[in-house]
Amino acid sequence: MLMEHTCTNFGMDKQKFPGDSVVTGQGQVNGRNIFLFSQDFTVFGGSLSSVHAQKICKVMDKAMVMGAPVIGLNDSGGARIQEGVDSLGGYGEIFYRNVMASGVLPQISLIMGPCAGGAVYSPAMTDFTFMVKDTSYLFITGPEVVKAVTNEDLSQEELGGAKAHMTISGVAHNAFENDVEALLQLRYFLGFLPLSNKEPAPIRVCHDPSDREVPSLDTIVPLDSTAAYDMLEVIYNLVDDREFFEIQPKFASNIIIGFSRMNGQTVGFVANQPKVAAGCLDINASVKAARFVRFCDAFNIPLIILVDVPGFLPGKGQEHGGIIRHGAKLLYAFAEATVPKITIITRKAYGGAYDVMSSKHLQGDLNYSWPTGEIAVMGSRGAVAILYRGKEDVEKYEAEYIEKFRSPFPAAVRGFIDEVIQPSTTRKRICYDLALLSSKQRKNPTKKHGNIPL
Ligand code: HXC
């Protein structure tokens, strides 16, 4: 609490503040331990002195010993310029601890003011980065340096505001209206998570019957196979009390990720969204979902996967952007995950995306399809164009193809689908299966670590 910086450069020895530019400590949220730090912008712009870094490292080390989450309330201009390498070294110590704590403790960053330099890289290594709209910014270098180097004239908001990071960069996992709302949402969010990878997520008493049938799901998939519907509505209908904490709701919205509860137990949802780009997997969607799957796997949170995907998004932009290596991240993440994995194909499961979306072949524990399931190498038009190139009667061939593949039964006959289920019974199934899978004990082969295609 009383630590002071030790810098003597630039007359700094005459400007000391008890505690320097960060407040650190431990406390409880809803009776559960957390460790946290809160940067104080009123002291040298919240910039990181070596003492500031020592204080953060101290709470991170304690958190590792106790097994409790680390929360950062970030508001900092980055490395304290006057301290030179002492400050850079301080960041290095924090980064190292971020990495060591990754997969051991949940680490959450709430950005509450302008953050630059090291003050963005530490949050980037935490599991979730939340922002406050209109008052928080994240950039490696601020507008003044950008102007000097690239001659671009940008406001802080344009360069690194919540809007940019929620919709374009994908750096922010969510953004809230103001500081109070952000802190309340952070407390609410913590309720979904375990304290560490050694602890189960808290079970909440559930008043929403686990065997509740949902008749509306029987008709939610339109008869026209190309028509859109809202997968979020499917999720809200399945989960306890329609409560769903969505992560990155405005970035790559062709895939939905987020936390919810089923019969009181925390689950992670990964779901294609047919309403956006027909639910295609693209670069951003793959990266977004892969990281989420790895978080859930690291912290023993079961995964529910809802599949309606016409394939990977074709085109030069995606190919040249590296869809091959980025798409492989999601494939890798699902294959590597050993938590309970329950997959429901609601409609399309085409091509590579069928395999990727936690198929039986990647050791999905229970793989269901609704009767509206369609599982094939590709859509009818593309398939006929290749198989019957130059032929007339294209419609006839397409109809034949549709007749053969617009059904989940060829997959079910081969055991790739465990059961074709009535949509209205899906909640009941998932709740039952989660209880069954609670004793799952699959382990991957012993290794130093795999080599996910980063
Ligand atoms: C020392 C700093 C500081 C810093 C801000 N201040 N950043 N002091 N070191 N890094 C001080 C300012 O001098 C000012 O002091 C006060 O904090 C408030 O700053 P303002 O600029 O007036 O605030 P604002 O206009 O809101 O702008 C905030 C800001 C800007 C966008 C963060 O301060 C800024 O661009 N700072 C530099 C950011 C940066 O480039 N950091 C990178 C460091 S390198 P007075 O006395 O006037 O109130 C780094 C590398 C780490 O972090 C390793 C990464 C891998």
mmCIF file of N, CA, C and O in Angstrom, residues 16 52 112 198 230 261 278 289 296 393 447:
data_model
loop_
_atom_site.group_PDB
_atom_site.id
_atom_site.type_symbol
_atom_site.label_atom_id
_atom_site.label_comp_id
_atom_site.label_asym_id
_atom_site.label_seq_id
_atom_site.Cartn_x
_atom_site.Cartn_y
_atom_site.Cartn_z
ATOM 1 N N LYS A 16 6.787 11.849 -5.390
ATOM 2 C CA LYS A 16 6.471 10.482 -4.952
ATOM 3 C C LYS A 16 5.049 10.438 -4.396
ATOM 4 O O LYS A 16 4.586 11.409 -3.792
ATOM 5 N N HIS A 52 5.402 -0.449 -9.416
ATOM 6 C CA HIS A 52 4.041 -0.765 -9.863
ATOM 7 C C HIS A 52 4.006 -2.242 -10.315
ATOM 8 O O HIS A 52 3.118 -3.019 -9.924
ATOM 9 N N MET A 112 -10.548 0.501 -18.255
ATOM 10 C CA MET A 112 -11.394 1.569 -17.721
ATOM 11 C C MET A 112 -10.875 2.959 -18.074
ATOM 12 O O MET A 112 -11.345 3.962 -17.523
ATOM 13 N N LYS A 198 -8.343 -26.287 -10.813
ATOM 14 C CA LYS A 198 -8.493 -27.407 -9.871
ATOM 15 C C LYS A 198 -9.897 -27.456 -9.267
ATOM 16 O O LYS A 198 -10.251 -28.409 -8.588
ATOM 17 N N ASP A 230 -32.651 -17.560 -36.234
ATOM 18 C CA ASP A 230 -31.739 -17.003 -35.233
ATOM 19 C C ASP A 230 -31.275 -18.078 -34.249
ATOM 20 O O ASP A 230 -32.053 -18.539 -33.414
ATOM 21 N N ARG A 261 -25.935 -21.666 -18.261
ATOM 22 C CA ARG A 261 -26.026 -22.795 -17.332
ATOM 23 C C ARG A 261 -27.106 -23.760 -17.811
ATOM 24 O O ARG A 261 -28.114 -23.341 -18.389
ATOM 25 N N ALA A 278 -24.809 -16.760 -43.552
ATOM 26 C CA ALA A 278 -25.350 -18.126 -43.607
ATOM 27 C C ALA A 278 -24.672 -19.066 -42.602
ATOM 28 O O ALA A 278 -24.797 -20.277 -42.696
ATOM 29 N N ALA A 289 -13.767 -18.710 -31.995
ATOM 30 C CA ALA A 289 -14.296 -19.905 -31.326
ATOM 31 C C ALA A 289 -13.176 -20.780 -30.768
ATOM 32 O O ALA A 289 -13.321 -21.375 -29.701
ATOM 33 N N CYS A 296 -12.573 -23.035 -22.205
ATOM 34 C CA CYS A 296 -13.501 -23.974 -21.557
ATOM 35 C C CYS A 296 -12.781 -25.280 -21.219
ATOM 36 O O CYS A 296 -12.971 -25.845 -20.145
ATOM 37 N N ASP A 393 -29.751 -30.894 -67.837
ATOM 38 C CA ASP A 393 -30.563 -31.496 -66.768
ATOM 39 C C ASP A 393 -29.976 -31.289 -65.374
ATOM 40 O O ASP A 393 -30.049 -32.184 -64.516
ATOM 41 N N LYS A 447 2.631 -34.997 -23.239
ATOM 42 C CA LYS A 447 3.562 -34.270 -24.117
ATOM 43 C C LYS A 447 3.934 -32.966 -23.446
ATOM 44 O O LYS A 447 3.265 -32.544 -22.481
#
